[in-house]
Amino acid sequence: MGKILKVSNLTYTYQGEKRPAISNINLEIDEGEFVVLMGPSGCGKSTLALCINGIIPNVLGGKLEGKVEIDNLDTKEHEVFELSNKVGIVFQNPDSQMCNLTVKDEISFGPENLLVKRDEILRRIEKYLEFVTLSRKKNSSIYELSGGEKQRVAIASVLTMNPKMIILDEPTSNLDPIGARGIINVIKNLNMEKNLTVLLIEHEVSSILYLANRLIIMDDGAIIYDGDPRYILEKYGEDILENVGIRIPEITQLAVRLNKKGFVISPFPLTVKEAVESILKKER
């Protein structure tokens, strides 16, 4: 598979600030990868996401050094609307990206502005509402929806642009457990069924980390770890817990502490089921 994203020597400073929000970021992501990006608040995760989809520097300005290419398009040379069928972004608060009164109008807004034919827009509305299990809400007011339903509408709205990559910036942080579970199921299907490249930004990913091909951890505007999730957490879990200050799955925290005391769980678990299987295997 080819590279959907190439980030080279990226440094970005917000307008009016002296200190860069992110510094010397180098990153490549393959088509179809499922990447989880973690880091403490203020470390630069969301800034990196805005650089990838072109909002930085095309909308927010500031000083951008280096290069970001999404599907071979340089984000400094193309407007956000030109990049919208390459990469889409779903924000933490779905209300921040809603601009219509009804579900169907919200979902059709993007392709309408790209002059997609009406028949094709209607087809996409049906297709992606079904994908996020909201077909029965097509004619509903946005204001009648729960937080989880709004987030699913936001995802469907991005999907109607037919992007090759989707960025989800802490999409479950404001949701109750039921709403969060619904979003997690949609995210799983995005990658597994549609083979869409997924970049998921989260503080806590206990219920989905095992599905990721790759884990990237940022701190203080830089990437400090990048690799297979199991390897990263087994080798650097103690440092991540004590010094980086982010939450990793509780079962993984337990495995890190047991390993430190000499009770090595192998293979290193990312889920409770994996931990039970590894411990039972060890006891035989």
PDB file of C-alpha atoms in Angstrom:
ATOM      1  CA  MET A   1       0.000   0.000   0.000  1.00  0.00           C
ATOM      2  CA  GLY A   2       1.081   3.581  -0.629  1.00  0.00           C
ATOM      3  CA  LYS A   3       1.540   6.416   1.822  1.00  0.00           C
ATOM      4  CA  ILE A   4      -1.599   8.448   2.475  1.00  0.00           C
ATOM      5  CA  LEU A   5       0.237  10.925   4.725  1.00  0.00           C
ATOM      6  CA  LYS A   6       3.770  12.302   4.746  1.00  0.00           C
ATOM      7  CA  VAL A   7       4.827  14.857   7.354  1.00  0.00           C
ATOM      8  CA  SER A   8       8.373  16.184   7.056  1.00  0.00           C
ATOM      9  CA  ASN A   9      10.187  18.368   9.614  1.00  0.00           C
ATOM     10  CA  LEU A  10       6.918  20.005  10.664  1.00  0.00           C
ATOM     11  CA  THR A  11       7.095  22.864  13.144  1.00  0.00           C
ATOM     12  CA  TYR A  12       4.138  25.146  13.787  1.00  0.00           C
ATOM     13  CA  THR A  13       3.768  28.276  15.898  1.00  0.00           C
ATOM     14  CA  TYR A  14       0.372  29.884  16.491  1.00  0.00           C
ATOM     15  CA  GLN A  15      -0.027  33.527  15.564  1.00  0.00           C
ATOM     16  CA  GLY A  16       1.100  35.750  18.434  1.00  0.00           C
ATOM     17  CA  GLU A  17       3.007  32.948  20.183  1.00  0.00           C
ATOM     18  CA  LYS A  18       6.782  32.609  20.464  1.00  0.00           C
ATOM     19  CA  ARG A  19       6.986  28.931  21.368  1.00  0.00           C
ATOM     20  CA  PRO A  20       6.054  26.296  18.742  1.00  0.00           C
ATOM     21  CA  ALA A  21       3.021  24.124  19.505  1.00  0.00           C
ATOM     22  CA  ILE A  22       4.667  21.224  17.645  1.00  0.00           C
ATOM     23  CA  SER A  23       8.329  20.821  16.726  1.00  0.00           C
ATOM     24  CA  ASN A  24      10.144  18.807  14.066  1.00  0.00           C
ATOM     25  CA  ILE A  25       7.404  16.234  13.482  1.00  0.00           C
ATOM     26  CA  ASN A  26       8.258  13.487  10.986  1.00  0.00           C
ATOM     27  CA  LEU A  27       5.507  10.992  10.272  1.00  0.00           C
ATOM     28  CA  GLU A  28       4.259   8.706   7.520  1.00  0.00           C
ATOM     29  CA  ILE A  29       0.987   6.756   7.542  1.00  0.00           C
ATOM     30  CA  ASP A  30       0.079   3.997   5.101  1.00  0.00           C
ATOM     31  CA  GLU A  31      -3.280   3.632   3.392  1.00  0.00           C
ATOM     32  CA  GLY A  32      -5.600   1.500   5.524  1.00  0.00           C
ATOM     33  CA  GLU A  33      -3.653   1.923   8.773  1.00  0.00           C
ATOM     34  CA  PHE A  34      -5.450   2.349  12.090  1.00  0.00           C
ATOM     35  CA  VAL A  35      -3.324   4.714  14.166  1.00  0.00           C
ATOM     36  CA  VAL A  36      -3.997   5.812  17.740  1.00  0.00           C
ATOM     37  CA  LEU A  37      -2.411   9.109  18.805  1.00  0.00           C
ATOM     38  CA  MET A  38      -2.160   9.743  22.546  1.00  0.00           C
ATOM     39  CA  GLY A  39      -0.626  12.405  24.737  1.00  0.00           C
ATOM     40  CA  PRO A  40      -1.419  14.746  27.634  1.00  0.00           C
ATOM     41  CA  SER A  41      -3.540  17.860  27.140  1.00  0.00           C
ATOM     42  CA  GLY A  42      -1.650  20.615  25.372  1.00  0.00           C
ATOM     43  CA  CYS A  43       0.980  18.322  23.865  1.00  0.00           C
ATOM     44  CA  GLY A  44       0.113  19.221  20.257  1.00  0.00           C
ATOM     45  CA  LYS A  45      -2.172  16.363  19.167  1.00  0.00           C
ATOM     46  CA  SER A  46      -5.002  18.568  17.928  1.00  0.00           C
ATOM     47  CA  THR A  47      -2.564  21.010  16.340  1.00  0.00           C
ATOM     48  CA  LEU A  48      -1.049  18.156  14.346  1.00  0.00           C
ATOM     49  CA  ALA A  49      -4.540  17.094  13.238  1.00  0.00           C
ATOM     50  CA  LEU A  50      -5.327  20.620  12.012  1.00  0.00           C
ATOM     51  CA  CYS A  51      -2.064  20.675  10.071  1.00  0.00           C
ATOM     52  CA  ILE A  52      -2.933  17.373   8.401  1.00  0.00           C
ATOM     53  CA  ASN A  53      -6.331  18.517   7.125  1.00  0.00           C
ATOM     54  CA  GLY A  54      -5.096  21.952   6.043  1.00  0.00           C
ATOM     55  CA  ILE A  55      -6.968  24.177   8.511  1.00  0.00           C
ATOM     56  CA  ILE A  56      -3.436  25.085   9.560  1.00  0.00           C
ATOM     57  CA  PRO A  57      -2.116  27.194   7.847  1.00  0.00           C
ATOM     58  CA  ASN A  58      -4.953  27.945   5.378  1.00  0.00           C
ATOM     59  CA  VAL A  59      -7.488  29.139   7.971  1.00  0.00           C
ATOM     60  CA  LEU A  60      -5.646  29.748  11.234  1.00  0.00           C
ATOM     61  CA  GLY A  61      -2.481  31.229   9.798  1.00  0.00           C
ATOM     62  CA  GLY A  62       0.557  31.264  12.072  1.00  0.00           C
ATOM     63  CA  LYS A  63       4.028  30.101  11.067  1.00  0.00           C
ATOM     64  CA  LEU A  64       4.324  26.642   9.523  1.00  0.00           C
ATOM     65  CA  GLU A  65       7.730  25.209   8.658  1.00  0.00           C
ATOM     66  CA  GLY A  66       8.256  21.870   6.949  1.00  0.00           C
ATOM     67  CA  LYS A  67       5.809  20.002   4.761  1.00  0.00           C
ATOM     68  CA  VAL A  68       2.543  18.066   5.043  1.00  0.00           C
ATOM     69  CA  GLU A  69       1.360  15.970   2.097  1.00  0.00           C
ATOM     70  CA  ILE A  70      -1.995  14.201   2.122  1.00  0.00           C
ATOM     71  CA  ASP A  71      -2.330  11.761  -0.779  1.00  0.00           C
ATOM     72  CA  ASN A  72       0.517  13.655  -2.505  1.00  0.00           C
ATOM     73  CA  LEU A  73      -1.125  17.084  -2.111  1.00  0.00           C
ATOM     74  CA  ASP A  74       0.899  19.731  -0.253  1.00  0.00           C
ATOM     75  CA  THR A  75      -1.452  21.328   2.288  1.00  0.00           C
ATOM     76  CA  LYS A  76       0.253  24.715   1.873  1.00  0.00           C
ATOM     77  CA  GLU A  77      -0.554  24.729  -1.836  1.00  0.00           C
ATOM     78  CA  HIS A  78      -4.186  23.571  -1.650  1.00  0.00           C
ATOM     79  CA  GLU A  79      -7.257  25.022   0.051  1.00  0.00           C
ATOM     80  CA  VAL A  80      -9.154  23.060   2.705  1.00  0.00           C
ATOM     81  CA  PHE A  81     -12.022  22.307   0.306  1.00  0.00           C
ATOM     82  CA  GLU A  82      -9.538  20.776  -2.149  1.00  0.00           C
ATOM     83  CA  LEU A  83      -8.287  18.462   0.593  1.00  0.00           C
ATOM     84  CA  SER A  84     -11.754  17.498   1.849  1.00  0.00           C
ATOM     85  CA  ASN A  85     -11.992  14.383  -0.322  1.00  0.00           C
ATOM     86  CA  LYS A  86      -8.565  13.319   0.902  1.00  0.00           C
ATOM     87  CA  VAL A  87      -8.907  13.785   4.663  1.00  0.00           C
ATOM     88  CA  GLY A  88     -11.821  14.608   6.963  1.00  0.00           C
ATOM     89  CA  ILE A  89     -11.824  15.530  10.636  1.00  0.00           C
ATOM     90  CA  VAL A  90     -14.367  14.945  13.414  1.00  0.00           C
ATOM     91  CA  PHE A  91     -13.941  17.191  16.440  1.00  0.00           C
ATOM     92  CA  GLN A  92     -14.437  16.496  20.140  1.00  0.00           C
ATOM     93  CA  ASN A  93     -17.600  18.613  20.279  1.00  0.00           C
ATOM     94  CA  PRO A  94     -19.908  17.780  17.334  1.00  0.00           C
ATOM     95  CA  ASP A  95     -21.835  21.049  17.809  1.00  0.00           C
ATOM     96  CA  SER A  96     -18.728  22.934  16.675  1.00  0.00           C
ATOM     97  CA  GLN A  97     -19.063  21.538  13.164  1.00  0.00           C
ATOM     98  CA  MET A  98     -22.848  21.504  12.730  1.00  0.00           C
ATOM     99  CA  CYS A  99     -24.268  24.252  10.508  1.00  0.00           C
ATOM    100  CA  ASN A 100     -27.722  22.967   9.474  1.00  0.00           C
ATOM    101  CA  LEU A 101     -31.029  22.312  11.219  1.00  0.00           C
ATOM    102  CA  THR A 102     -31.774  18.743  10.095  1.00  0.00           C
ATOM    103  CA  VAL A 103     -29.739  15.565   9.839  1.00  0.00           C
ATOM    104  CA  LYS A 104     -30.139  15.138   6.077  1.00  0.00           C
ATOM    105  CA  ASP A 105     -29.236  18.788   5.419  1.00  0.00           C
ATOM    106  CA  GLU A 106     -26.154  18.506   7.604  1.00  0.00           C
ATOM    107  CA  ILE A 107     -24.941  15.375   5.848  1.00  0.00           C
ATOM    108  CA  SER A 108     -25.558  16.804   2.374  1.00  0.00           C
ATOM    109  CA  PHE A 109     -23.874  20.150   3.115  1.00  0.00           C
ATOM    110  CA  GLY A 110     -20.329  19.127   2.160  1.00  0.00           C
ATOM    111  CA  PRO A 111     -20.955  17.453  -1.201  1.00  0.00           C
ATOM    112  CA  GLU A 112     -23.466  20.179  -2.155  1.00  0.00           C
ATOM    113  CA  ASN A 113     -20.707  22.758  -1.783  1.00  0.00           C
ATOM    114  CA  LEU A 114     -18.481  20.672  -4.044  1.00  0.00           C
ATOM    115  CA  LEU A 115     -21.273  20.616  -6.656  1.00  0.00           C
ATOM    116  CA  VAL A 116     -21.810  16.858  -6.457  1.00  0.00           C
ATOM    117  CA  LYS A 117     -24.898  15.819  -8.449  1.00  0.00           C
ATOM    118  CA  ARG A 118     -28.125  15.637  -6.437  1.00  0.00           C
ATOM    119  CA  ASP A 119     -28.773  11.950  -7.154  1.00  0.00           C
ATOM    120  CA  GLU A 120     -25.298  11.080  -5.903  1.00  0.00           C
ATOM    121  CA  ILE A 121     -25.778  13.191  -2.773  1.00  0.00           C
ATOM    122  CA  LEU A 122     -29.039  11.389  -1.958  1.00  0.00           C
ATOM    123  CA  ARG A 123     -27.311   8.041  -2.461  1.00  0.00           C
ATOM    124  CA  ARG A 124     -24.522   9.032  -0.075  1.00  0.00           C
ATOM    125  CA  ILE A 125     -26.995  10.265   2.544  1.00  0.00           C
ATOM    126  CA  GLU A 126     -28.758   6.886   2.584  1.00  0.00           C
ATOM    127  CA  LYS A 127     -25.494   4.941   2.518  1.00  0.00           C
ATOM    128  CA  TYR A 128     -23.751   6.718   5.357  1.00  0.00           C
ATOM    129  CA  LEU A 129     -26.783   7.153   7.592  1.00  0.00           C
ATOM    130  CA  GLU A 130     -27.174   3.395   7.397  1.00  0.00           C
ATOM    131  CA  PHE A 131     -23.472   2.960   8.135  1.00  0.00           C
ATOM    132  CA  VAL A 132     -23.732   4.984  11.367  1.00  0.00           C
ATOM    133  CA  THR A 133     -27.131   3.376  12.177  1.00  0.00           C
ATOM    134  CA  LEU A 134     -29.117   6.621  11.996  1.00  0.00           C
ATOM    135  CA  SER A 135     -31.375   6.009   8.978  1.00  0.00           C
ATOM    136  CA  ARG A 136     -34.501   6.559  11.090  1.00  0.00           C
ATOM    137  CA  LYS A 137     -33.210  10.012  12.106  1.00  0.00           C
ATOM    138  CA  LYS A 138     -32.788  11.353   8.564  1.00  0.00           C
ATOM    139  CA  ASN A 139     -35.500  14.003   8.889  1.00  0.00           C
ATOM    140  CA  SER A 140     -34.893  14.787  12.559  1.00  0.00           C
ATOM    141  CA  SER A 141     -33.764  18.126  13.907  1.00  0.00           C
ATOM    142  CA  ILE A 142     -30.129  18.238  15.004  1.00  0.00           C
ATOM    143  CA  TYR A 143     -31.365  19.590  18.344  1.00  0.00           C
ATOM    144  CA  GLU A 144     -33.372  16.430  19.033  1.00  0.00           C
ATOM    145  CA  LEU A 145     -30.290  14.208  18.946  1.00  0.00           C
ATOM    146  CA  SER A 146     -28.230  12.878  21.830  1.00  0.00           C
ATOM    147  CA  GLY A 147     -24.510  13.637  22.026  1.00  0.00           C
ATOM    148  CA  GLY A 148     -23.627  10.232  20.606  1.00  0.00           C
ATOM    149  CA  GLU A 149     -26.088  10.639  17.737  1.00  0.00           C
ATOM    150  CA  LYS A 150     -24.675  14.079  16.908  1.00  0.00           C
ATOM    151  CA  GLN A 151     -21.191  12.597  16.806  1.00  0.00           C
ATOM    152  CA  ARG A 152     -22.378   9.898  14.420  1.00  0.00           C
ATOM    153  CA  VAL A 153     -23.952  12.578  12.202  1.00  0.00           C
ATOM    154  CA  ALA A 154     -20.594  14.388  12.195  1.00  0.00           C
ATOM    155  CA  ILE A 155     -18.871  11.174  11.100  1.00  0.00           C
ATOM    156  CA  ALA A 156     -21.459  10.559   8.367  1.00  0.00           C
ATOM    157  CA  SER A 157     -21.030  14.158   7.167  1.00  0.00           C
ATOM    158  CA  VAL A 158     -17.305  13.602   6.746  1.00  0.00           C
ATOM    159  CA  LEU A 159     -17.849  10.268   5.010  1.00  0.00           C
ATOM    160  CA  THR A 160     -20.109  11.840   2.365  1.00  0.00           C
ATOM    161  CA  MET A 161     -17.004  13.629   1.086  1.00  0.00           C
ATOM    162  CA  ASN A 162     -15.485  10.192   0.337  1.00  0.00           C
ATOM    163  CA  PRO A 163     -12.150  10.888   2.073  1.00  0.00           C
ATOM    164  CA  LYS A 164      -9.301   8.399   2.089  1.00  0.00           C
ATOM    165  CA  MET A 165      -8.415   9.244   5.700  1.00  0.00           C
ATOM    166  CA  ILE A 166     -10.457  10.314   8.697  1.00  0.00           C
ATOM    167  CA  ILE A 167      -9.168  12.000  11.854  1.00  0.00           C
ATOM    168  CA  LEU A 168     -11.244  11.663  15.014  1.00  0.00           C
ATOM    169  CA  ASP A 169     -10.160  14.103  17.732  1.00  0.00           C
ATOM    170  CA  GLU A 170     -11.300  12.677  21.083  1.00  0.00           C
ATOM    171  CA  PRO A 171     -14.744  11.778  19.694  1.00  0.00           C
ATOM    172  CA  THR A 172     -15.940  10.006  22.859  1.00  0.00           C
ATOM    173  CA  SER A 173     -14.696  12.371  25.571  1.00  0.00           C
ATOM    174  CA  ASN A 174     -18.040  14.186  26.054  1.00  0.00           C
ATOM    175  CA  LEU A 175     -20.242  11.099  25.768  1.00  0.00           C
ATOM    176  CA  ASP A 176     -21.836   8.754  28.280  1.00  0.00           C
ATOM    177  CA  PRO A 177     -20.793   5.062  28.139  1.00  0.00           C
ATOM    178  CA  ILE A 178     -23.645   4.104  25.790  1.00  0.00           C
ATOM    179  CA  GLY A 179     -22.892   6.947  23.381  1.00  0.00           C
ATOM    180  CA  ALA A 180     -19.165   6.198  23.525  1.00  0.00           C
ATOM    181  CA  ARG A 181     -19.759   2.518  22.768  1.00  0.00           C
ATOM    182  CA  GLY A 182     -21.774   3.451  19.682  1.00  0.00           C
ATOM    183  CA  ILE A 183     -18.970   5.669  18.377  1.00  0.00           C
ATOM    184  CA  ILE A 184     -16.370   2.982  19.062  1.00  0.00           C
ATOM    185  CA  ASN A 185     -18.372   0.492  16.996  1.00  0.00           C
ATOM    186  CA  VAL A 186     -18.533   2.978  14.111  1.00  0.00           C
ATOM    187  CA  ILE A 187     -14.769   3.576  14.318  1.00  0.00           C
ATOM    188  CA  LYS A 188     -14.076  -0.162  14.231  1.00  0.00           C
ATOM    189  CA  ASN A 189     -16.189  -0.527  11.112  1.00  0.00           C
ATOM    190  CA  LEU A 190     -14.568   2.460   9.402  1.00  0.00           C
ATOM    191  CA  ASN A 191     -11.263   0.641   9.326  1.00  0.00           C
ATOM    192  CA  MET A 192     -12.328  -2.999   9.161  1.00  0.00           C
ATOM    193  CA  GLU A 193     -15.170  -2.738   6.617  1.00  0.00           C
ATOM    194  CA  LYS A 194     -14.295   0.363   4.600  1.00  0.00           C
ATOM    195  CA  ASN A 195     -10.490   0.054   4.820  1.00  0.00           C
ATOM    196  CA  LEU A 196     -10.390   3.765   5.595  1.00  0.00           C
ATOM    197  CA  THR A 197      -7.206   5.133   7.124  1.00  0.00           C
ATOM    198  CA  VAL A 198      -8.066   6.129  10.706  1.00  0.00           C
ATOM    199  CA  LEU A 199      -6.156   8.488  12.989  1.00  0.00           C
ATOM    200  CA  LEU A 200      -7.832   8.370  16.401  1.00  0.00           C
ATOM    201  CA  ILE A 201      -6.761  10.965  18.965  1.00  0.00           C
ATOM    202  CA  GLU A 202      -7.662  10.019  22.532  1.00  0.00           C
ATOM    203  CA  HIS A 203      -6.664  10.282  26.181  1.00  0.00           C
ATOM    204  CA  GLU A 204      -8.106   6.874  27.020  1.00  0.00           C
ATOM    205  CA  VAL A 205      -8.513   4.097  24.463  1.00  0.00           C
ATOM    206  CA  SER A 206      -8.934   0.948  26.547  1.00  0.00           C
ATOM    207  CA  SER A 207     -11.778  -0.409  24.431  1.00  0.00           C
ATOM    208  CA  ILE A 208     -10.191   0.068  21.027  1.00  0.00           C
ATOM    209  CA  LEU A 209      -6.390   0.056  21.340  1.00  0.00           C
ATOM    210  CA  TYR A 210      -6.172  -3.661  20.544  1.00  0.00           C
ATOM    211  CA  LEU A 211      -7.514  -2.935  17.039  1.00  0.00           C
ATOM    212  CA  ALA A 212      -4.816  -0.387  16.190  1.00  0.00           C
ATOM    213  CA  ASN A 213      -1.878  -1.197  13.940  1.00  0.00           C
ATOM    214  CA  ARG A 214       0.144   1.556  15.515  1.00  0.00           C
ATOM    215  CA  LEU A 215       0.420   3.731  18.607  1.00  0.00           C
ATOM    216  CA  ILE A 216       1.957   7.204  18.550  1.00  0.00           C
ATOM    217  CA  ILE A 217       2.580   9.088  21.787  1.00  0.00           C
ATOM    218  CA  MET A 218       3.272  12.816  21.882  1.00  0.00           C
ATOM    219  CA  ASP A 219       4.572  14.999  24.677  1.00  0.00           C
ATOM    220  CA  ASP A 220       5.565  18.658  24.708  1.00  0.00           C
ATOM    221  CA  GLY A 221       4.984  19.126  20.974  1.00  0.00           C
ATOM    222  CA  ALA A 222       7.019  16.130  19.818  1.00  0.00           C
ATOM    223  CA  ILE A 223       6.529  12.451  19.008  1.00  0.00           C
ATOM    224  CA  ILE A 224       8.286  10.424  21.696  1.00  0.00           C
ATOM    225  CA  TYR A 225       7.081   6.886  20.855  1.00  0.00           C
ATOM    226  CA  ASP A 226       5.830   5.396  17.592  1.00  0.00           C
ATOM    227  CA  GLY A 227       5.297   1.721  16.855  1.00  0.00           C
ATOM    228  CA  ASP A 228       3.293  -1.422  17.531  1.00  0.00           C
ATOM    229  CA  PRO A 229       0.952  -0.760  20.503  1.00  0.00           C
ATOM    230  CA  ARG A 230       1.858  -3.965  22.310  1.00  0.00           C
ATOM    231  CA  TYR A 231       5.595  -3.355  21.951  1.00  0.00           C
ATOM    232  CA  ILE A 232       5.365   0.316  22.968  1.00  0.00           C
ATOM    233  CA  LEU A 233       3.348  -0.390  26.122  1.00  0.00           C
ATOM    234  CA  GLU A 234       5.381  -3.416  27.176  1.00  0.00           C
ATOM    235  CA  LYS A 235       8.741  -1.683  26.720  1.00  0.00           C
ATOM    236  CA  TYR A 236       7.863   1.874  27.728  1.00  0.00           C
ATOM    237  CA  GLY A 237       4.658   1.482  29.753  1.00  0.00           C
ATOM    238  CA  GLU A 238       6.301   2.409  33.050  1.00  0.00           C
ATOM    239  CA  ASP A 239       7.708   5.650  31.628  1.00  0.00           C
ATOM    240  CA  ILE A 240       4.375   6.472  29.987  1.00  0.00           C
ATOM    241  CA  LEU A 241       2.536   5.998  33.285  1.00  0.00           C
ATOM    242  CA  GLU A 242       5.008   7.845  35.496  1.00  0.00           C
ATOM    243  CA  ASN A 243       6.354  10.618  33.283  1.00  0.00           C
ATOM    244  CA  VAL A 244       4.015  11.276  30.364  1.00  0.00           C
ATOM    245  CA  GLY A 245       0.809  11.324  32.372  1.00  0.00           C
ATOM    246  CA  ILE A 246      -1.701   9.653  30.068  1.00  0.00           C
ATOM    247  CA  ARG A 247      -4.126   6.862  30.805  1.00  0.00           C
ATOM    248  CA  ILE A 248      -3.533   3.485  29.232  1.00  0.00           C
ATOM    249  CA  PRO A 249      -5.870   0.470  29.628  1.00  0.00           C
ATOM    250  CA  GLU A 250      -6.131  -0.642  33.272  1.00  0.00           C
ATOM    251  CA  ILE A 251      -5.244  -4.219  32.394  1.00  0.00           C
ATOM    252  CA  THR A 252      -2.145  -2.929  30.623  1.00  0.00           C
ATOM    253  CA  GLN A 253      -1.211  -0.862  33.681  1.00  0.00           C
ATOM    254  CA  LEU A 254      -1.510  -4.028  35.776  1.00  0.00           C
ATOM    255  CA  ALA A 255       0.683  -5.967  33.339  1.00  0.00           C
ATOM    256  CA  VAL A 256       3.331  -3.220  33.455  1.00  0.00           C
ATOM    257  CA  ARG A 257       3.444  -3.386  37.261  1.00  0.00           C
ATOM    258  CA  LEU A 258       3.465  -7.202  37.344  1.00  0.00           C
ATOM    259  CA  ASN A 259       6.303  -7.301  34.819  1.00  0.00           C
ATOM    260  CA  LYS A 260       8.250  -4.874  37.001  1.00  0.00           C
ATOM    261  CA  LYS A 261       7.858  -7.264  39.947  1.00  0.00           C
ATOM    262  CA  GLY A 262       9.079 -10.215  37.889  1.00  0.00           C
ATOM    263  CA  PHE A 263       5.716 -11.776  37.016  1.00  0.00           C
ATOM    264  CA  VAL A 264       6.033 -11.473  33.256  1.00  0.00           C
ATOM    265  CA  ILE A 265       2.817 -11.806  31.257  1.00  0.00           C
ATOM    266  CA  SER A 266       3.490 -12.933  27.715  1.00  0.00           C
ATOM    267  CA  PRO A 267       2.230 -12.087  25.191  1.00  0.00           C
ATOM    268  CA  PHE A 268       1.731  -8.637  26.671  1.00  0.00           C
ATOM    269  CA  PRO A 269      -2.036  -7.988  27.011  1.00  0.00           C
ATOM    270  CA  LEU A 270      -4.094  -5.088  25.699  1.00  0.00           C
ATOM    271  CA  THR A 271      -7.427  -6.555  26.848  1.00  0.00           C
ATOM    272  CA  VAL A 272      -8.714  -8.453  29.883  1.00  0.00           C
ATOM    273  CA  LYS A 273      -9.341 -11.506  27.700  1.00  0.00           C
ATOM    274  CA  GLU A 274      -5.725 -11.516  26.511  1.00  0.00           C
ATOM    275  CA  ALA A 275      -4.472 -11.155  30.099  1.00  0.00           C
ATOM    276  CA  VAL A 276      -6.571 -14.086  31.330  1.00  0.00           C
ATOM    277  CA  GLU A 277      -5.383 -16.282  28.460  1.00  0.00           C
ATOM    278  CA  SER A 278      -1.725 -15.363  29.061  1.00  0.00           C
ATOM    279  CA  ILE A 279      -1.937 -15.988  32.826  1.00  0.00           C
ATOM    280  CA  LEU A 280      -3.714 -19.335  32.383  1.00  0.00           C
ATOM    281  CA  LYS A 281      -1.113 -20.368  29.831  1.00  0.00           C
ATOM    282  CA  LYS A 282       1.660 -19.377  32.246  1.00  0.00           C
ATOM    283  CA  GLU A 283       0.123 -21.417  35.070  1.00  0.00           C
ATOM    284  CA  ARG A 284      -0.090 -24.631  33.039  1.00  0.00           C
TER     285      ARG A 284
END
